[in-house]
PDB file of C-alpha atoms in Angstrom:
ATOM      1  CA  LEU A   1     104.715  43.058 260.754  1.00  0.00           C
ATOM      2  CA  ARG A   2     105.336  39.893 259.274  1.00  0.00           C
ATOM      3  CA  PRO A   3     105.878  39.333 255.556  1.00  0.00           C
ATOM      4  CA  ASP A   4     102.705  37.855 254.868  1.00  0.00           C
ATOM      5  CA  ASP A   5     100.557  39.979 256.693  1.00  0.00           C
ATOM      6  CA  THR A   6      97.723  42.250 255.164  1.00  0.00           C
ATOM      7  CA  LEU A   7      96.883  45.440 256.705  1.00  0.00           C
ATOM      8  CA  TRP A   8      93.440  47.182 257.048  1.00  0.00           C
ATOM      9  CA  VAL A   9      93.492  50.714 257.909  1.00  0.00           C
ATOM     10  CA  HIS A  10      90.212  52.752 258.624  1.00  0.00           C
ATOM     11  CA  ASP A  11      88.966  56.242 258.117  1.00  0.00           C
ATOM     12  CA  PHE A  12      90.187  59.881 257.084  1.00  0.00           C
ATOM     13  CA  HIS A  13      92.219  60.373 260.450  1.00  0.00           C
ATOM     14  CA  LEU A  14      94.577  57.513 259.244  1.00  0.00           C
ATOM     15  CA  ILE A  15      95.004  58.395 255.368  1.00  0.00           C
ATOM     16  CA  PRO A  16      98.934  59.117 255.442  1.00  0.00           C
ATOM     17  CA  LEU A  17      99.513  55.946 257.474  1.00  0.00           C
ATOM     18  CA  GLY A  18      99.999  53.868 254.482  1.00  0.00           C
ATOM     19  CA  GLY A  19     102.623  56.222 252.858  1.00  0.00           C
ATOM     20  CA  VAL A  20     104.383  56.341 256.160  1.00  0.00           C
ATOM     21  CA  LEU A  21     104.567  52.571 256.251  1.00  0.00           C
ATOM     22  CA  ARG A  22     105.743  52.593 252.437  1.00  0.00           C
ATOM     23  CA  GLU A  23     108.520  54.829 253.730  1.00  0.00           C
ATOM     24  CA  LEU A  24     109.600  52.450 256.433  1.00  0.00           C
ATOM     25  CA  GLY A  25     109.900  49.774 253.815  1.00  0.00           C
ATOM     26  CA  TRP A  26     106.937  47.572 253.886  1.00  0.00           C
ATOM     27  CA  THR A  27     105.717  46.454 250.994  1.00  0.00           C
ATOM     28  CA  GLY A  28     103.365  44.161 251.568  1.00  0.00           C
ATOM     29  CA  LYS A  29      99.372  44.520 250.786  1.00  0.00           C
ATOM     30  CA  ILE A  30      97.682  47.698 252.866  1.00  0.00           C
ATOM     31  CA  GLY A  31      93.769  48.332 252.103  1.00  0.00           C
ATOM     32  CA  PHE A  32      92.255  51.421 253.274  1.00  0.00           C
ATOM     33  CA  PHE A  33      88.464  52.106 253.924  1.00  0.00           C
ATOM     34  CA  LEU A  34      86.982  55.358 253.982  1.00  0.00           C
ATOM     35  CA  HIS A  35      83.753  55.629 256.424  1.00  0.00           C
ATOM     36  CA  VAL A  36      82.935  59.223 255.699  1.00  0.00           C
ATOM     37  CA  PRO A  37      81.753  60.471 252.137  1.00  0.00           C
ATOM     38  CA  PHE A  38      84.534  61.597 249.714  1.00  0.00           C
ATOM     39  CA  PRO A  39      83.544  65.115 248.804  1.00  0.00           C
ATOM     40  CA  SER A  40      83.469  66.397 244.970  1.00  0.00           C
ATOM     41  CA  VAL A  41      86.491  67.661 243.791  1.00  0.00           C
ATOM     42  CA  ASP A  42      85.569  71.254 244.104  1.00  0.00           C
ATOM     43  CA  THR A  43      85.145  70.893 247.816  1.00  0.00           C
ATOM     44  CA  PHE A  44      88.501  68.326 248.455  1.00  0.00           C
ATOM     45  CA  THR A  45      90.636  70.551 246.470  1.00  0.00           C
ATOM     46  CA  ILE A  46      90.175  73.549 249.027  1.00  0.00           C
ATOM     47  CA  LEU A  47      92.642  71.589 251.305  1.00  0.00           C
ATOM     48  CA  PRO A  48      95.945  73.383 250.721  1.00  0.00           C
ATOM     49  CA  TRP A  49      97.372  69.167 251.128  1.00  0.00           C
ATOM     50  CA  ALA A  50      94.524  67.902 248.739  1.00  0.00           C
ATOM     51  CA  GLN A  51      97.371  66.532 246.489  1.00  0.00           C
ATOM     52  CA  ASP A  52      99.303  65.269 249.445  1.00  0.00           C
ATOM     53  CA  LEU A  53      96.502  63.080 250.675  1.00  0.00           C
ATOM     54  CA  LEU A  54      95.465  61.780 246.862  1.00  0.00           C
ATOM     55  CA  GLU A  55      99.365  60.667 246.995  1.00  0.00           C
ATOM     56  CA  ASP A  56      98.724  59.104 250.175  1.00  0.00           C
ATOM     57  CA  LEU A  57      95.734  57.215 249.085  1.00  0.00           C
ATOM     58  CA  LEU A  58      97.374  55.725 246.131  1.00  0.00           C
ATOM     59  CA  VAL A  59     100.056  53.609 247.956  1.00  0.00           C
ATOM     60  CA  TYR A  60      97.281  51.703 249.186  1.00  0.00           C
ATOM     61  CA  ASP A  61      96.819  48.306 247.022  1.00  0.00           C
ATOM     62  CA  LEU A  62      92.927  48.964 247.382  1.00  0.00           C
ATOM     63  CA  VAL A  63      90.819  51.701 248.635  1.00  0.00           C
ATOM     64  CA  GLY A  64      87.053  51.168 249.674  1.00  0.00           C
ATOM     65  CA  LEU A  65      84.379  53.536 249.934  1.00  0.00           C
ATOM     66  CA  GLN A  66      80.848  53.133 250.735  1.00  0.00           C
ATOM     67  CA  THR A  67      79.201  54.269 247.783  1.00  0.00           C
ATOM     68  CA  ARG A  68      79.390  54.788 243.832  1.00  0.00           C
ATOM     69  CA  SER A  69      78.995  58.403 244.129  1.00  0.00           C
ATOM     70  CA  HIS A  70      81.625  58.545 246.581  1.00  0.00           C
ATOM     71  CA  ALA A  71      84.054  56.343 244.111  1.00  0.00           C
ATOM     72  CA  HIS A  72      83.078  58.666 241.450  1.00  0.00           C
ATOM     73  CA  ASN A  73      84.103  61.744 243.698  1.00  0.00           C
ATOM     74  CA  LEU A  74      87.433  59.975 244.095  1.00  0.00           C
ATOM     75  CA  THR A  75      88.416  58.709 240.755  1.00  0.00           C
ATOM     76  CA  HIS A  76      86.888  62.204 239.157  1.00  0.00           C
ATOM     77  CA  THR A  77      89.365  64.014 241.700  1.00  0.00           C
ATOM     78  CA  LEU A  78      92.618  61.929 240.811  1.00  0.00           C
ATOM     79  CA  ILE A  79      91.932  62.513 237.163  1.00  0.00           C
ATOM     80  CA  GLU A  80      91.478  66.277 237.586  1.00  0.00           C
ATOM     81  CA  GLU A  81      94.193  66.648 240.248  1.00  0.00           C
ATOM     82  CA  LEU A  82      97.198  64.305 239.409  1.00  0.00           C
ATOM     83  CA  ARG A  83      95.948  63.681 235.742  1.00  0.00           C
ATOM     84  CA  LEU A  84      96.019  60.029 236.174  1.00  0.00           C
ATOM     85  CA  ALA A  85      94.630  57.705 233.425  1.00  0.00           C
ATOM     86  CA  GLN A  86      91.839  55.420 235.165  1.00  0.00           C
ATOM     87  CA  ILE A  87      92.342  51.831 233.751  1.00  0.00           C
ATOM     88  CA  GLY A  88      89.225  49.682 234.826  1.00  0.00           C
ATOM     89  CA  ASP A  89      88.673  50.377 238.591  1.00  0.00           C
ATOM     90  CA  ALA A  90      92.332  51.125 239.156  1.00  0.00           C
ATOM     91  CA  PHE A  91      94.947  53.517 238.795  1.00  0.00           C
ATOM     92  CA  ILE A  92      98.633  53.062 238.174  1.00  0.00           C
ATOM     93  CA  HIS A  93     101.080  55.912 239.939  1.00  0.00           C
ATOM     94  CA  LYS A  94     104.388  55.624 240.823  1.00  0.00           C
ATOM     95  CA  GLY A  95     104.864  51.925 239.641  1.00  0.00           C
ATOM     96  CA  ARG A  96     101.968  50.917 241.788  1.00  0.00           C
ATOM     97  CA  ARG A  97      98.271  49.851 241.353  1.00  0.00           C
ATOM     98  CA  CYS A  98      95.623  51.172 243.582  1.00  0.00           C
ATOM     99  CA  GLN A  99      91.920  49.777 242.963  1.00  0.00           C
ATOM    100  CA  ILE A 100      89.088  51.721 244.020  1.00  0.00           C
ATOM    101  CA  ARG A 101      85.995  49.885 245.006  1.00  0.00           C
ATOM    102  CA  VAL A 102      82.769  50.065 246.530  1.00  0.00           C
ATOM    103  CA  TYR A 103      81.559  48.154 249.775  1.00  0.00           C
ATOM    104  CA  PRO A 104      78.519  49.398 251.582  1.00  0.00           C
ATOM    105  CA  VAL A 105      78.836  48.794 254.994  1.00  0.00           C
ATOM    106  CA  GLY A 106      75.698  46.985 256.480  1.00  0.00           C
ATOM    107  CA  THR A 107      74.205  45.263 259.655  1.00  0.00           C
ATOM    108  CA  ASP A 108      73.411  41.542 260.608  1.00  0.00           C
ATOM    109  CA  PRO A 109      69.763  41.776 259.899  1.00  0.00           C
ATOM    110  CA  ASP A 110      69.364  38.054 261.523  1.00  0.00           C
ATOM    111  CA  ALA A 111      70.705  39.035 264.911  1.00  0.00           C
ATOM    112  CA  PHE A 112      68.609  42.087 265.038  1.00  0.00           C
ATOM    113  CA  ARG A 113      65.416  40.309 264.119  1.00  0.00           C
ATOM    114  CA  GLY A 114      65.948  37.387 266.938  1.00  0.00           C
ATOM    115  CA  GLN A 115      66.530  40.839 269.327  1.00  0.00           C
ATOM    116  CA  ALA A 116      63.235  41.820 267.954  1.00  0.00           C
ATOM    117  CA  ALA A 117      61.563  38.386 268.698  1.00  0.00           C
ATOM    118  CA  ILE A 118      62.805  38.755 272.023  1.00  0.00           C
ATOM    119  CA  ARG A 119      61.950  42.575 272.566  1.00  0.00           C
ATOM    120  CA  SER A 120      63.436  44.676 275.096  1.00  0.00           C
ATOM    121  CA  GLY A 121      61.956  44.744 278.454  1.00  0.00           C
ATOM    122  CA  SER A 122      64.327  47.758 279.832  1.00  0.00           C
ATOM    123  CA  ARG A 123      63.081  50.488 282.060  1.00  0.00           C
ATOM    124  CA  ALA A 124      63.752  53.250 279.553  1.00  0.00           C
ATOM    125  CA  VAL A 125      61.380  51.424 276.480  1.00  0.00           C
ATOM    126  CA  SER A 126      58.947  50.211 279.271  1.00  0.00           C
ATOM    127  CA  GLY A 127      58.585  53.673 280.538  1.00  0.00           C
ATOM    128  CA  LEU A 128      58.040  55.225 277.128  1.00  0.00           C
ATOM    129  CA  LYS A 129      55.334  52.758 275.940  1.00  0.00           C
ATOM    130  CA  ARG A 130      53.602  53.906 279.172  1.00  0.00           C
ATOM    131  CA  LEU A 131      54.152  57.799 278.583  1.00  0.00           C
ATOM    132  CA  LEU A 132      53.338  57.350 274.501  1.00  0.00           C
ATOM    133  CA  GLN A 133      50.592  54.850 274.961  1.00  0.00           C
ATOM    134  CA  GLY A 134      47.704  55.345 272.312  1.00  0.00           C
ATOM    135  CA  GLN A 135      50.243  57.909 270.117  1.00  0.00           C
ATOM    136  CA  LYS A 136      52.123  57.541 267.168  1.00  0.00           C
ATOM    137  CA  VAL A 137      55.817  57.319 267.943  1.00  0.00           C
ATOM    138  CA  VAL A 138      58.729  59.051 265.853  1.00  0.00           C
ATOM    139  CA  LEU A 139      62.169  57.930 266.750  1.00  0.00           C
ATOM    140  CA  GLY A 140      65.592  59.513 266.041  1.00  0.00           C
ATOM    141  CA  VAL A 141      68.757  57.673 266.799  1.00  0.00           C
ATOM    142  CA  ASP A 142      72.034  59.458 266.711  1.00  0.00           C
ATOM    143  CA  ARG A 143      75.865  60.510 268.054  1.00  0.00           C
ATOM    144  CA  LEU A 144      75.283  63.906 268.916  1.00  0.00           C
ATOM    145  CA  ASP A 145      77.295  65.176 265.925  1.00  0.00           C
ATOM    146  CA  TYR A 146      76.798  68.306 263.898  1.00  0.00           C
ATOM    147  CA  THR A 147      76.561  66.242 260.724  1.00  0.00           C
ATOM    148  CA  LYS A 148      73.781  64.466 261.947  1.00  0.00           C
ATOM    149  CA  GLY A 149      71.222  67.320 261.893  1.00  0.00           C
ATOM    150  CA  VAL A 150      69.584  66.751 264.649  1.00  0.00           C
ATOM    151  CA  PRO A 151      68.868  70.549 265.070  1.00  0.00           C
ATOM    152  CA  GLN A 152      67.329  70.533 261.709  1.00  0.00           C
ATOM    153  CA  ARG A 153      65.165  67.533 262.603  1.00  0.00           C
ATOM    154  CA  LEU A 154      64.069  69.081 265.705  1.00  0.00           C
ATOM    155  CA  LEU A 155      62.979  72.238 263.982  1.00  0.00           C
ATOM    156  CA  THR A 156      61.085  70.226 261.304  1.00  0.00           C
ATOM    157  CA  PHE A 157      59.037  68.471 264.262  1.00  0.00           C
ATOM    158  CA  GLU A 158      58.290  72.139 265.662  1.00  0.00           C
ATOM    159  CA  TYR A 159      57.218  73.131 261.855  1.00  0.00           C
ATOM    160  CA  LEU A 160      54.816  70.136 261.767  1.00  0.00           C
ATOM    161  CA  LEU A 161      53.430  70.506 264.947  1.00  0.00           C
ATOM    162  CA  GLU A 162      52.546  74.200 264.397  1.00  0.00           C
ATOM    163  CA  HIS A 163      51.028  73.540 260.720  1.00  0.00           C
ATOM    164  CA  ARG A 164      49.123  70.692 261.636  1.00  0.00           C
ATOM    165  CA  PRO A 165      47.844  71.111 264.984  1.00  0.00           C
ATOM    166  CA  SER A 166      45.392  68.135 264.584  1.00  0.00           C
ATOM    167  CA  LEU A 167      48.659  66.161 265.504  1.00  0.00           C
ATOM    168  CA  ARG A 168      49.026  67.699 268.835  1.00  0.00           C
ATOM    169  CA  GLY A 169      48.704  64.789 271.637  1.00  0.00           C
ATOM    170  CA  LYS A 170      48.482  62.166 268.855  1.00  0.00           C
ATOM    171  CA  VAL A 171      52.493  62.178 268.292  1.00  0.00           C
ATOM    172  CA  GLY A 172      55.484  61.984 270.147  1.00  0.00           C
ATOM    173  CA  LEU A 173      59.450  62.443 268.933  1.00  0.00           C
ATOM    174  CA  VAL A 174      61.792  60.131 270.904  1.00  0.00           C
ATOM    175  CA  GLN A 175      65.138  61.605 270.028  1.00  0.00           C
ATOM    176  CA  ILE A 176      67.913  59.612 271.361  1.00  0.00           C
ATOM    177  CA  SER A 177      71.554  61.462 271.454  1.00  0.00           C
ATOM    178  CA  VAL A 178      74.604  59.606 272.388  1.00  0.00           C
ATOM    179  CA  PRO A 179      77.146  61.858 273.807  1.00  0.00           C
ATOM    180  CA  SER A 180      80.141  62.199 271.590  1.00  0.00           C
ATOM    181  CA  ARG A 181      83.494  64.408 271.830  1.00  0.00           C
ATOM    182  CA  GLU A 182      81.554  66.441 274.544  1.00  0.00           C
ATOM    183  CA  ARG A 183      85.125  68.536 275.141  1.00  0.00           C
ATOM    184  CA  VAL A 184      84.862  69.630 271.464  1.00  0.00           C
ATOM    185  CA  PRO A 185      83.567  73.282 271.417  1.00  0.00           C
ATOM    186  CA  GLU A 186      81.318  72.298 268.009  1.00  0.00           C
ATOM    187  CA  TYR A 187      80.038  69.574 269.838  1.00  0.00           C
ATOM    188  CA  ALA A 188      79.273  71.543 272.873  1.00  0.00           C
ATOM    189  CA  HIS A 189      77.330  74.399 271.126  1.00  0.00           C
ATOM    190  CA  GLU A 190      75.448  71.363 269.365  1.00  0.00           C
ATOM    191  CA  LYS A 191      74.214  70.151 272.653  1.00  0.00           C
ATOM    192  CA  ARG A 192      73.480  73.725 273.885  1.00  0.00           C
ATOM    193  CA  GLN A 193      71.340  74.376 270.651  1.00  0.00           C
ATOM    194  CA  THR A 194      69.593  71.171 270.898  1.00  0.00           C
ATOM    195  CA  ASP A 195      68.808  71.681 274.234  1.00  0.00           C
ATOM    196  CA  GLU A 196      67.652  75.205 273.713  1.00  0.00           C
ATOM    197  CA  ILE A 197      65.254  73.779 270.633  1.00  0.00           C
ATOM    198  CA  VAL A 198      63.854  70.886 272.729  1.00  0.00           C
ATOM    199  CA  GLY A 199      62.816  73.158 275.334  1.00  0.00           C
ATOM    200  CA  ARG A 200      60.987  75.391 273.510  1.00  0.00           C
ATOM    201  CA  ILE A 201      58.976  72.785 271.450  1.00  0.00           C
ATOM    202  CA  ASN A 202      57.953  71.327 274.881  1.00  0.00           C
ATOM    203  CA  GLY A 203      57.347  75.191 276.176  1.00  0.00           C
ATOM    204  CA  ARG A 204      54.964  76.097 273.013  1.00  0.00           C
ATOM    205  CA  PHE A 205      53.087  72.764 272.498  1.00  0.00           C
ATOM    206  CA  SER A 206      53.322  70.590 276.041  1.00  0.00           C
ATOM    207  CA  ARG A 207      49.492  70.010 277.397  1.00  0.00           C
ATOM    208  CA  GLY A 208      48.445  67.713 280.054  1.00  0.00           C
ATOM    209  CA  GLN A 209      50.467  64.641 279.991  1.00  0.00           C
ATOM    210  CA  TRP A 210      51.504  65.133 276.574  1.00  0.00           C
ATOM    211  CA  ILE A 211      55.117  66.107 275.896  1.00  0.00           C
ATOM    212  CA  PRO A 212      55.981  66.178 272.168  1.00  0.00           C
ATOM    213  CA  VAL A 213      59.452  65.763 272.262  1.00  0.00           C
ATOM    214  CA  ASN A 214      61.479  63.420 274.688  1.00  0.00           C
ATOM    215  CA  PHE A 215      64.942  63.962 274.458  1.00  0.00           C
ATOM    216  CA  LEU A 216      67.135  60.869 275.704  1.00  0.00           C
ATOM    217  CA  TYR A 217      71.180  61.891 276.233  1.00  0.00           C
ATOM    218  CA  ARG A 218      72.626  58.925 276.609  1.00  0.00           C
ATOM    219  CA  ALA A 219      73.832  55.554 275.346  1.00  0.00           C
ATOM    220  CA  PHE A 220      71.646  52.658 275.086  1.00  0.00           C
ATOM    221  CA  THR A 221      72.676  48.937 274.457  1.00  0.00           C
ATOM    222  CA  GLN A 222      71.775  47.112 271.581  1.00  0.00           C
ATOM    223  CA  GLN A 223      69.134  45.295 272.677  1.00  0.00           C
ATOM    224  CA  GLU A 224      67.497  48.462 274.385  1.00  0.00           C
ATOM    225  CA  LEU A 225      67.828  50.264 270.605  1.00  0.00           C
ATOM    226  CA  THR A 226      66.185  47.273 269.484  1.00  0.00           C
ATOM    227  CA  GLY A 227      63.099  47.666 271.732  1.00  0.00           C
ATOM    228  CA  PHE A 228      63.056  51.478 270.637  1.00  0.00           C
ATOM    229  CA  TYR A 229      62.912  50.458 266.932  1.00  0.00           C
ATOM    230  CA  ASN A 230      60.027  48.040 268.278  1.00  0.00           C
ATOM    231  CA  GLU A 231      58.010  50.702 269.515  1.00  0.00           C
ATOM    232  CA  ALA A 232      58.616  53.361 266.547  1.00  0.00           C
ATOM    233  CA  ASP A 233      55.985  53.644 263.923  1.00  0.00           C
ATOM    234  CA  VAL A 234      58.349  56.094 262.163  1.00  0.00           C
ATOM    235  CA  CYS A 235      62.205  56.239 262.092  1.00  0.00           C
ATOM    236  CA  LEU A 236      63.876  59.639 261.400  1.00  0.00           C
ATOM    237  CA  VAL A 237      67.347  59.295 259.642  1.00  0.00           C
ATOM    238  CA  THR A 238      67.983  62.724 258.655  1.00  0.00           C
ATOM    239  CA  PRO A 239      71.986  63.402 258.491  1.00  0.00           C
ATOM    240  CA  ILE A 240      72.968  66.414 256.646  1.00  0.00           C
ATOM    241  CA  ARG A 241      76.134  64.318 255.577  1.00  0.00           C
ATOM    242  CA  ASP A 242      76.631  60.679 256.004  1.00  0.00           C
ATOM    243  CA  GLY A 243      78.976  58.012 254.982  1.00  0.00           C
ATOM    244  CA  MET A 244      76.319  55.179 255.532  1.00  0.00           C
ATOM    245  CA  ASN A 245      74.281  55.417 258.619  1.00  0.00           C
ATOM    246  CA  LEU A 246      73.354  51.699 259.961  1.00  0.00           C
ATOM    247  CA  VAL A 247      70.482  53.192 262.348  1.00  0.00           C
ATOM    248  CA  ALA A 248      68.435  53.172 258.902  1.00  0.00           C
ATOM    249  CA  LYS A 249      69.245  49.521 258.335  1.00  0.00           C
ATOM    250  CA  GLU A 250      68.914  48.517 262.228  1.00  0.00           C
ATOM    251  CA  TYR A 251      65.561  49.988 262.425  1.00  0.00           C
ATOM    252  CA  VAL A 252      64.192  47.804 259.255  1.00  0.00           C
ATOM    253  CA  ALA A 253      65.858  44.770 260.600  1.00  0.00           C
ATOM    254  CA  GLY A 254      64.790  45.462 263.969  1.00  0.00           C
ATOM    255  CA  ARG A 255      61.062  45.964 263.142  1.00  0.00           C
ATOM    256  CA  GLY A 256      60.941  42.022 262.823  1.00  0.00           C
ATOM    257  CA  ASP A 257      57.629  41.387 260.746  1.00  0.00           C
ATOM    258  CA  ARG A 258      55.917  44.703 261.820  1.00  0.00           C
ATOM    259  CA  SER A 259      55.245  47.272 259.912  1.00  0.00           C
ATOM    260  CA  GLY A 260      57.137  50.651 259.851  1.00  0.00           C
ATOM    261  CA  VAL A 261      58.369  53.848 258.009  1.00  0.00           C
ATOM    262  CA  LEU A 262      61.741  55.122 257.446  1.00  0.00           C
ATOM    263  CA  VAL A 263      62.289  58.462 256.428  1.00  0.00           C
ATOM    264  CA  LEU A 264      65.671  58.877 255.060  1.00  0.00           C
ATOM    265  CA  SER A 265      67.911  61.745 254.039  1.00  0.00           C
ATOM    266  CA  LYS A 266      69.088  61.689 250.583  1.00  0.00           C
ATOM    267  CA  PHE A 267      73.012  62.862 252.023  1.00  0.00           C
ATOM    268  CA  CYS A 268      73.493  59.613 253.538  1.00  0.00           C
ATOM    269  CA  GLY A 269      74.657  56.456 251.716  1.00  0.00           C
ATOM    270  CA  ALA A 270      72.228  54.457 252.735  1.00  0.00           C
ATOM    271  CA  ALA A 271      69.760  56.248 250.608  1.00  0.00           C
ATOM    272  CA  GLU A 272      71.749  54.987 247.451  1.00  0.00           C
ATOM    273  CA  THR A 273      70.215  51.477 247.825  1.00  0.00           C
ATOM    274  CA  MET A 274      67.332  51.832 250.606  1.00  0.00           C
ATOM    275  CA  THR A 275      65.101  53.489 247.726  1.00  0.00           C
ATOM    276  CA  GLU A 276      61.746  52.202 249.275  1.00  0.00           C
ATOM    277  CA  ALA A 277      61.993  54.472 252.379  1.00  0.00           C
ATOM    278  CA  LEU A 278      60.919  58.155 251.987  1.00  0.00           C
ATOM    279  CA  ILE A 279      63.844  60.081 250.740  1.00  0.00           C
ATOM    280  CA  VAL A 280      64.180  63.555 252.255  1.00  0.00           C
ATOM    281  CA  ASN A 281      66.325  66.819 251.893  1.00  0.00           C
ATOM    282  CA  PRO A 282      66.674  67.525 255.486  1.00  0.00           C
ATOM    283  CA  HIS A 283      67.571  70.980 254.724  1.00  0.00           C
ATOM    284  CA  ASP A 284      63.850  71.392 253.337  1.00  0.00           C
ATOM    285  CA  ILE A 285      61.945  71.743 256.377  1.00  0.00           C
ATOM    286  CA  LYS A 286      58.733  71.740 255.019  1.00  0.00           C
ATOM    287  CA  GLY A 287      59.324  68.977 252.594  1.00  0.00           C
ATOM    288  CA  THR A 288      60.425  66.793 255.439  1.00  0.00           C
ATOM    289  CA  ALA A 289      57.592  67.569 257.701  1.00  0.00           C
ATOM    290  CA  ASP A 290      55.210  66.522 255.040  1.00  0.00           C
ATOM    291  CA  ALA A 291      57.229  63.224 254.546  1.00  0.00           C
ATOM    292  CA  ILE A 292      56.871  62.766 258.325  1.00  0.00           C
ATOM    293  CA  HIS A 293      53.048  63.696 258.034  1.00  0.00           C
ATOM    294  CA  HIS A 294      52.963  60.935 255.267  1.00  0.00           C
ATOM    295  CA  ALA A 295      54.711  58.308 257.191  1.00  0.00           C
ATOM    296  CA  ILE A 296      52.469  58.752 260.044  1.00  0.00           C
ATOM    297  CA  THR A 297      48.997  58.570 258.342  1.00  0.00           C
ATOM    298  CA  MET A 298      50.094  56.013 255.648  1.00  0.00           C
ATOM    299  CA  PRO A 299      47.931  53.020 255.159  1.00  0.00           C
ATOM    300  CA  ASP A 300      48.991  49.886 256.779  1.00  0.00           C
ATOM    301  CA  GLU A 301      49.448  47.938 253.456  1.00  0.00           C
ATOM    302  CA  GLU A 302      51.862  50.816 252.294  1.00  0.00           C
ATOM    303  CA  ARG A 303      53.776  50.849 255.322  1.00  0.00           C
TER     304      ARG A 303
END
């Protein structure tokens, strides 16, 4: 490190790094950004080391969060647990001033519009276009992570087909799940559970050439994803908890001038600003299924 350097530390794994650097004598500026939600005080203080983590955060000159609600949770926790007084957007602790601010992560819409104009001709996208020709396409894109709510989404789609039989053969779900931390037991369990639900849905409802769920378990390039966004009439972004979720923003940008409907979980940061989406509670299977049906049947002007 040089005396005029500014450090930028990312995400909860490295919260203690700032404190370690201060102990080593670093006096320069350090910023920290939290990509995940900061929980309520009642949840956060379950941690036996909650106060230690708060002390670690206060050594930073600036702490950035995704949404106003996340920032509120952090400031409320600092006030309740450390009995600190808030001065504007900052706290003074042990002679150091720490600012708490909101910086929602975004995407580059111009780049996506440019890719949307090109449109991807990859084998995967072309194959799906042939397979789903004449159908409404509902798309999900996630890392296979237990915070993303993929099993809940599949159960919702199953409920939709069960209670609205007129949609059978007319709508297909394309679920892209990018492999993530495959050796961690919780992630392996998520994959097994997802495979079981996909198999059950396709076993129950497939007929002729129609397969209700196309589950793609691999990574795709950004251009290929833009091709999927182009083909999707509806995009499901329904995590059970997420800091922001850029798929929601990429889908809207990637559609170009074409209409599309975003079904968005109230529990991700994007819902704070993307208020024209259909906002849902992913734990409410019936309510989310109704929103998907509304998205599929929505008049063109409203789309």
